[in-house]
Coordinates of C-alpha atoms in Angstrom, one line a residue:
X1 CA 155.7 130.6 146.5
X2 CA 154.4 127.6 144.6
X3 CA 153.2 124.5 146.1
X4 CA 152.5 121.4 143.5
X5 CA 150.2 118.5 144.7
X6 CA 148.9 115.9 142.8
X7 CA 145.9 116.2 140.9
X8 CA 142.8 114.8 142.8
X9 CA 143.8 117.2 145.9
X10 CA 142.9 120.5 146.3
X11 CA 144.7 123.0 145.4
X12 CA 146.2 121.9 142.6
X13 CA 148.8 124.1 142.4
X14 CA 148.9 127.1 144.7
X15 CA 150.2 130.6 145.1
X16 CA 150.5 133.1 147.4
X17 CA 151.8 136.8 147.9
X18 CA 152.3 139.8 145.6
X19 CA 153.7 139.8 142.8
X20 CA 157.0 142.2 142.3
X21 CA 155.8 145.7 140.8
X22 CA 155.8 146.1 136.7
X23 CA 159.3 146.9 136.2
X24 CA 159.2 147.0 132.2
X25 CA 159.5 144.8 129.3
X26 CA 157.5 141.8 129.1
X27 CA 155.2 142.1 130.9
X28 CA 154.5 138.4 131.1
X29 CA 158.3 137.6 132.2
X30 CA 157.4 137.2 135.7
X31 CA 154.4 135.6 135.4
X32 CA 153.6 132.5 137.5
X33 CA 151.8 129.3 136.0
X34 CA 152.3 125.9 136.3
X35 CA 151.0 122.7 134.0
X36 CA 146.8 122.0 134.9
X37 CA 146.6 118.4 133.9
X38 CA 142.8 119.4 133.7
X39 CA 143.2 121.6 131.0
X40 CA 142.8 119.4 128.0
X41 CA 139.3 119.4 129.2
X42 CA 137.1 122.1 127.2
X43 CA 136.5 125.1 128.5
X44 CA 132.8 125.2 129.8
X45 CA 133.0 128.8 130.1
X46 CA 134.7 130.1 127.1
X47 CA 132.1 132.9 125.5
X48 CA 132.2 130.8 122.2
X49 CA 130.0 128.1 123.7
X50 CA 127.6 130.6 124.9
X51 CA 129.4 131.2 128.6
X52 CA 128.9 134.7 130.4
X53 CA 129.6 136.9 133.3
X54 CA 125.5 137.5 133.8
X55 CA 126.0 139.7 137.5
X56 CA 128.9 140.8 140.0
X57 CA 128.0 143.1 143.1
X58 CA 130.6 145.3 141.6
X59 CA 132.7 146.3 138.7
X60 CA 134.1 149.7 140.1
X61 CA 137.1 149.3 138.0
X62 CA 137.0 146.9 135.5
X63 CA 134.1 145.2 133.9
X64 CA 132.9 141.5 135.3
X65 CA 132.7 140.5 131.4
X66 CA 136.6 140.6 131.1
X67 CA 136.8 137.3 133.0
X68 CA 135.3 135.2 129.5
X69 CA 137.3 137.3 127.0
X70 CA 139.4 134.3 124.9
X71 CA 143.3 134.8 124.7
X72 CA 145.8 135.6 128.0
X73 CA 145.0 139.3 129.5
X74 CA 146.6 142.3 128.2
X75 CA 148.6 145.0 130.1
X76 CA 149.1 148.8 128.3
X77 CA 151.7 150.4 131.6
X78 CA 149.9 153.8 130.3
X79 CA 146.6 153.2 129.9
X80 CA 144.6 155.1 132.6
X81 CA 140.9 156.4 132.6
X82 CA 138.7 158.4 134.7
X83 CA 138.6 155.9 137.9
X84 CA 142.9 154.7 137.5
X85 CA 144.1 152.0 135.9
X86 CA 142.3 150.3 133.4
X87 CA 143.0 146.4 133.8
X88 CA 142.0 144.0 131.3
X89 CA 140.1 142.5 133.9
X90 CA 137.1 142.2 136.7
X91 CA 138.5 144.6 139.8
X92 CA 136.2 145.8 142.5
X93 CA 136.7 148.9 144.8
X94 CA 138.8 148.7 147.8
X95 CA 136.6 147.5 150.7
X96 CA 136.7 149.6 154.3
X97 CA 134.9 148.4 157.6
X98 CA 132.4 150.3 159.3
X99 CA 133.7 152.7 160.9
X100 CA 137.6 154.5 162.2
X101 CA 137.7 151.9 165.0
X102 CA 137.2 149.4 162.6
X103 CA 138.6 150.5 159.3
X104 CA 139.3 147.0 158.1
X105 CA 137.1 144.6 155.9
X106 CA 135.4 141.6 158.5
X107 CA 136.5 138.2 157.6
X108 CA 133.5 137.3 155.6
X109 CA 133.4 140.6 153.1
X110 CA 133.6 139.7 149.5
X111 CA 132.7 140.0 146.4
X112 CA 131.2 138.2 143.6
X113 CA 130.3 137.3 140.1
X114 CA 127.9 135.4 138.6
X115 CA 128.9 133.0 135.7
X116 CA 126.7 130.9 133.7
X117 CA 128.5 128.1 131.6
X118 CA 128.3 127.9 127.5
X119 CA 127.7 124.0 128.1
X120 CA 126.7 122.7 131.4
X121 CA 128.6 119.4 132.8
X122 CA 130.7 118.6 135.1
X123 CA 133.6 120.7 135.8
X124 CA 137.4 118.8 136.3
X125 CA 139.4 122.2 136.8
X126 CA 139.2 125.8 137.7
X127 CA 141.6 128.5 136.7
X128 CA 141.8 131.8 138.5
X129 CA 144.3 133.7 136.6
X130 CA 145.6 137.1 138.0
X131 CA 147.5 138.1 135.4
X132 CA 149.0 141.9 135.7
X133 CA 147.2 142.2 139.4
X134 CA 150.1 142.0 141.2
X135 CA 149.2 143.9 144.4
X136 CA 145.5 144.6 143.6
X137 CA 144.4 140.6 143.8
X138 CA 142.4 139.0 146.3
X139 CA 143.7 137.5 149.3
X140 CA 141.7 134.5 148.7
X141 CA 139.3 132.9 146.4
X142 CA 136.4 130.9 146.1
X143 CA 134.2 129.2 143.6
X144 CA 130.5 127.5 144.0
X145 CA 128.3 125.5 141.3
X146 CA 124.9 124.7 140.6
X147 CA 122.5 123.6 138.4
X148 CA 119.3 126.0 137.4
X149 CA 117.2 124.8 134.6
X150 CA 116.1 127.0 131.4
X151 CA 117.0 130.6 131.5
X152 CA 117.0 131.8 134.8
X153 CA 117.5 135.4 135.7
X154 CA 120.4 136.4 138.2
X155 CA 117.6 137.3 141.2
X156 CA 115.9 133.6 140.1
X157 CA 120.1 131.8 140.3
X158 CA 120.5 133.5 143.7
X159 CA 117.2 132.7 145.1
X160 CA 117.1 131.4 148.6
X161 CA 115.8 127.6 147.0
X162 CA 119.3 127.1 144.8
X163 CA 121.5 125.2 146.3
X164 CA 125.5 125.7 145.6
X165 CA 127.7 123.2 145.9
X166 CA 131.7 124.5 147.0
X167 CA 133.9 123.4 143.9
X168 CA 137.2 125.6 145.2
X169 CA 137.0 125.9 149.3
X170 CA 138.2 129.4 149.9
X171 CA 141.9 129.5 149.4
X172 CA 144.8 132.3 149.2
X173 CA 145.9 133.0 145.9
X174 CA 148.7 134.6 144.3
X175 CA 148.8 137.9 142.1
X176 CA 150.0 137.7 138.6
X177 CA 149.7 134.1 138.6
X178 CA 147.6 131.3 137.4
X179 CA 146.2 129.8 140.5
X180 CA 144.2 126.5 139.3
X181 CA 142.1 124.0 141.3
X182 CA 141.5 120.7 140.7
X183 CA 137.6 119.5 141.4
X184 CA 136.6 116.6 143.0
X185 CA 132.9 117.2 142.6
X186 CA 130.5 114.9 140.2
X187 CA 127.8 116.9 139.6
X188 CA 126.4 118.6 136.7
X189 CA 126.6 122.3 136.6
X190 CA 124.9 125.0 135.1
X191 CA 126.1 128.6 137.1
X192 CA 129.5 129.2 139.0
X193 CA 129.3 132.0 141.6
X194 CA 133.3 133.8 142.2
X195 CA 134.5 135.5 144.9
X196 CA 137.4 137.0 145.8
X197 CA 137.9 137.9 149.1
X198 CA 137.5 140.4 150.2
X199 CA 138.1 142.6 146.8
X200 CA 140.7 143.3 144.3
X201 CA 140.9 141.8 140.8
X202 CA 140.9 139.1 138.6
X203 CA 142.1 139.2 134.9
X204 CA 140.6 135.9 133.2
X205 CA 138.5 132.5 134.4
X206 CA 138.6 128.8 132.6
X207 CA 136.6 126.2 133.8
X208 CA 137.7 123.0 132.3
X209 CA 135.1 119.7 132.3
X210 CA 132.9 117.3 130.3
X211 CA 130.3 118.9 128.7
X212 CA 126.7 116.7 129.5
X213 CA 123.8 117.9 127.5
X214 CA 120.1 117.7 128.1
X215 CA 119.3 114.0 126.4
X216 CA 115.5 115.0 126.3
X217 CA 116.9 118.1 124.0
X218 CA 118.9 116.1 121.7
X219 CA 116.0 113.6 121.7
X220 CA 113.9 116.7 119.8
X221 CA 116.6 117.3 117.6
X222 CA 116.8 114.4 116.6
X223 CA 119.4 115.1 113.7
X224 CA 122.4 116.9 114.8
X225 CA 126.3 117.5 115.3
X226 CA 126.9 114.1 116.8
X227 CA 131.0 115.2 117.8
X228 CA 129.9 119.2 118.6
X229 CA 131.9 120.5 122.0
X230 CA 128.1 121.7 123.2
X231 CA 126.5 118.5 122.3
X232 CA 129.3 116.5 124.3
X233 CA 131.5 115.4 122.4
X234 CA 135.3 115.7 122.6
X235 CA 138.9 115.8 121.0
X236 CA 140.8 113.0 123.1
X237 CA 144.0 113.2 121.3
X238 CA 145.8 114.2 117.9
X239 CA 149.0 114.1 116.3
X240 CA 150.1 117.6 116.4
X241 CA 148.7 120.9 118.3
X242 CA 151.6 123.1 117.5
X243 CA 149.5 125.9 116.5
X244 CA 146.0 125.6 117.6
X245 CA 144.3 122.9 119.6
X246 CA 142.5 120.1 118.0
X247 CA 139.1 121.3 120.3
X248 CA 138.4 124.0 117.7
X249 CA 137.2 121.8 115.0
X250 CA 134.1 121.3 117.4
X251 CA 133.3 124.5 118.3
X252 CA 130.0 126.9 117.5
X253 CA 129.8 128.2 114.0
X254 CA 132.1 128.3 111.1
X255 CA 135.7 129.9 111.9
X256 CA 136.2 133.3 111.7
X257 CA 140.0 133.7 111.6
X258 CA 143.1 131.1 110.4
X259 CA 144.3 130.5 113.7
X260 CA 140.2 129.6 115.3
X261 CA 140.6 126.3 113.4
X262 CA 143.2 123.5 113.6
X263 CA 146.5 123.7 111.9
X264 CA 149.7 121.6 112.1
X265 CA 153.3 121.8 111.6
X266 CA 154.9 121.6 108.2
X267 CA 155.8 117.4 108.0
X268 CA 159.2 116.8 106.3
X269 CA 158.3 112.8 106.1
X270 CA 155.7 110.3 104.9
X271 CA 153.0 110.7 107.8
X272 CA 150.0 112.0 108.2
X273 CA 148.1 114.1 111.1
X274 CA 145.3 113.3 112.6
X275 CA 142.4 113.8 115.5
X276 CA 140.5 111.2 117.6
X277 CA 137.0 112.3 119.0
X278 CA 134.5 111.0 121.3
X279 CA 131.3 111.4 120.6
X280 CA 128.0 112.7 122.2
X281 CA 127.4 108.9 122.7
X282 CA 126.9 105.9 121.0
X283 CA 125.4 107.5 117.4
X284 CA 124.2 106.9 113.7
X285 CA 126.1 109.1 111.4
X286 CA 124.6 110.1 108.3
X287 CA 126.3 113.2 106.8
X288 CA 129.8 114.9 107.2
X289 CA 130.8 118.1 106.8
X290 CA 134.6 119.3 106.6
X291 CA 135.6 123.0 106.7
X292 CA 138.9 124.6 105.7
X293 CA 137.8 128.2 105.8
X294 CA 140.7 130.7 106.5
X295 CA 143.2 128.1 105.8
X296 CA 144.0 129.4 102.4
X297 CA 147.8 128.3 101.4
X298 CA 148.2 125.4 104.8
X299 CA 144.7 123.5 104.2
X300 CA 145.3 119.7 104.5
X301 CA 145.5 118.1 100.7
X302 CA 143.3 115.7 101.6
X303 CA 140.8 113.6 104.7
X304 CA 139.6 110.5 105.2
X305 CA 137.2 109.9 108.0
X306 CA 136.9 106.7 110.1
X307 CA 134.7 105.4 113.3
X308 CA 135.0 102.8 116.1
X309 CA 132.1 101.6 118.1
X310 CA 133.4 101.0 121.4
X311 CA 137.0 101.7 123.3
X312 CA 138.6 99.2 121.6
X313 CA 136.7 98.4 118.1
X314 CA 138.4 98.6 115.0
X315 CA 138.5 101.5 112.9
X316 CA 136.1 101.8 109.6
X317 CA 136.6 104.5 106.9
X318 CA 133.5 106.1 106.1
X319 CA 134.8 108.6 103.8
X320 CA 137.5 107.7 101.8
X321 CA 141.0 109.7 101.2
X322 CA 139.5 112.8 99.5
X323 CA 141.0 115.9 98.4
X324 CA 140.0 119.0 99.8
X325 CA 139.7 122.9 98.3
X326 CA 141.3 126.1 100.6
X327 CA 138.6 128.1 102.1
X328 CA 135.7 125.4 101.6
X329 CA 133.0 123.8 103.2
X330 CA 132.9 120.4 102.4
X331 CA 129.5 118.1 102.3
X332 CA 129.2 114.6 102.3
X333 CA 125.9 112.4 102.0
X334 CA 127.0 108.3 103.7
X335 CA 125.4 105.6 101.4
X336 CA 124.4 104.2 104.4
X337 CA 124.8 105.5 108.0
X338 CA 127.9 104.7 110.2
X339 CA 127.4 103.8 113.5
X340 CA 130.0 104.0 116.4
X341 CA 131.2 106.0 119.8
X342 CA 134.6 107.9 118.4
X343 CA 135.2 109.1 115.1
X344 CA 138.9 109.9 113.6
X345 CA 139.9 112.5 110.7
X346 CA 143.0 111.5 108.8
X347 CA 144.6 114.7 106.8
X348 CA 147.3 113.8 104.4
X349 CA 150.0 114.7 104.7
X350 CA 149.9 117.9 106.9
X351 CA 148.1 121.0 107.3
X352 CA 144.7 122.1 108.6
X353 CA 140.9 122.3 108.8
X354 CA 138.9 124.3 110.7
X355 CA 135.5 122.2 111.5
X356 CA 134.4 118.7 111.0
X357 CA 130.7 118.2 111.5
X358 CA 129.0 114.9 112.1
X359 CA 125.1 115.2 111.4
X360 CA 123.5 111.9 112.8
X361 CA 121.4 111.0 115.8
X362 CA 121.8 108.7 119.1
X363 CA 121.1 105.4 118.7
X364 CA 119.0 103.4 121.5
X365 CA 121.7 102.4 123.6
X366 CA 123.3 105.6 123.3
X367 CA 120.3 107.9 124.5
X368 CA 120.1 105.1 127.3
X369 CA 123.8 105.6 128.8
X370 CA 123.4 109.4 128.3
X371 CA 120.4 109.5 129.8
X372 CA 121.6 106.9 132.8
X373 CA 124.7 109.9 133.2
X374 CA 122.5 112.5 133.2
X375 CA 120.6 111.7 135.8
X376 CA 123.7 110.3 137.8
X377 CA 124.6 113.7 137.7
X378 CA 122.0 115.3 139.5
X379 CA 120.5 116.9 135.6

């Protein structure tokens, strides 16, 4: 059963019951999903921006850190170990009540795992995905938020004093399915606590938002990745994400693999590709850095690199049309810096890279309006 709503009401799109026993093949085939609107957000709590699964009151089965692993879940049919089934996933033991007169779980057992996000801000979309749990899911799910400063420990997050906000109401879900949630809630986040009620198991979690850093952080800095997915900027569009989404040029540290950057589809006319970004805010850029590592025989030819101050300024090229070298970090040095609020790299005519890196700092009136948002959100 799938029920489809639109996007500011919660759930977003909803399933329920088991899902039919593994009956061989692929193993995805029966798989339920539907299109999340809020998934072109980043994901706040991918592992690559830092995010982990830091507690859980149990992992009987499967481990809690399976929920963060990057890529759809994985199902070997004849995989077993010691305790059953290994799922590539969080599952906790089967809950009983307290005694043969009451055998069954009370309504409010559950279980839970602590998340803390990669880059705090405010979260747009929750997935739960159940993927390969078809009759060993929870009945019901729910997610809460908060916002803990520094490095808290897990006893310090679920202290008495924190107060959680409820992103996801409790809510039936569906196994082997992604259930996803939209989220009403303007607030900037730190932790997500998960539970599933009252047990079973949960393959993978994505928590799509806005990342909002620290302004007093950046304002130490003072020079740094103006566009960086953890410094909050964005990819807001691109011509082409046939292989790989236009968000990895932002992330953490150089790429590791061809597909962790940004590569398009072979062009059989005179275009070019392209990605727009927003940046952290309103910034003075001094330095850019392009990467092609891994992309070895499909790095773009060349870039060019151009930035608007404001929604609808026009666009000036900072770096001119410039040919690029496979597997290469590219530097540049701006005669003078570049100010503006979005920034757009022009490959010619088709390809990839794999980072672009815009070393600058916030300019007055930047700093003011993330600052003014950071403390609208509760930070």
């Amino acid at each position: 059963m799938i029920t489809v709503t639109a996007q500011h009401e919660l759930p977003l799109a909803r399933f329920t019951g088991d899902a039919n026993p593994y009956g061989g093949g692929d193993p995805y085939a029966d798989y339920r999903t539907a299109d999340f609107p809020f998934t072109r957000h980043t994901d706040l709590a991918d592992r690559r921006l830092g995010g982990a699964v830091v507690a859980a009151n149990d992992e009987f089965f499967a481990q809690r850190e399976n929920l963060l692993l990057p890529g759809r879940a994985e199902f070997v049919p004849e995989h077993f170990g010691h305790k059953g089934k290994v799922m590539d996933g969080w599952e906790t033991r089967r809950r009983r009540g307290v005694s043969a007169e009451h055998p069954w779980p009370a309504a409010e057992d559950h279980d839970w795992a602590l998340v803390r996000l990669g880059a705090p801000g405010v979260v747009r979309g929750i997935v739960v995905d159940t993927a390969h749990f078809r009759g060993n899911h929870p009945q019901a799910v729910s997610v809460e938020g908060t916002s803990v400063p520094g490095s808290p420990s897990p006893e310090e997050i679920l202290g008495d004093d924190v107060k959680w906000t409820t992103l996801v109401p409790r809510t039936e879900v569906g196994g082997h399915a992604a259930n996803g949630f939209a989220v009403p809630v303007e607030q900037r986040l730190t932790h997500l606590r998960v539970n599933q009620h009252p047990d079973g198991g949960i393959a993978r979690l994505r928590v799509y938002g806005e990342a909002v850093p620290d302004p007093a952080w950046l304002a130490v800095l003072g020079t740094f990745d103006v566009v960086a997915l953890e410094n909050g900027g964005r990819a807001e569009d691109a011509s082409d994400l046939f292989y790989s989404p236009a968000a990895n040029t932002i992330r953490p540290g150089r790429s590791r693999r061809m597909d962790d950057g940004w590569e398009t589809r072979r062009r059989r006319d005179t275009g070019n590709d392209w990605i727009r970004y927003r940046l952290a805010a309103r910034s003075e850029i001094r330095a850019i850095e392009i990467d092609t590592a891994y992309l070895k025989g499909n790095a773009a030819g060349w870039a060019s690199v151009s930035v608007r101050d404001g929604d609808d300024g026009d666009w000036t090229e900072i770096l001119p049309r410039t040919r690029l070298q496979p597997d290469t970090g590219h530097r540049f040095v701006l005669p003078d810096p570049a100010v503006g609020t979005h920034a757009r790299v022009d490959i010619f005519p088709d390809g990839g890279i794999s980072r672009l890196r815009l070393f600058g700092s916030l300019t007055p009136e930047g700093t003011a309006a993330l600052t003014a948002r950071y403390q609208e959100l509760g930070g």
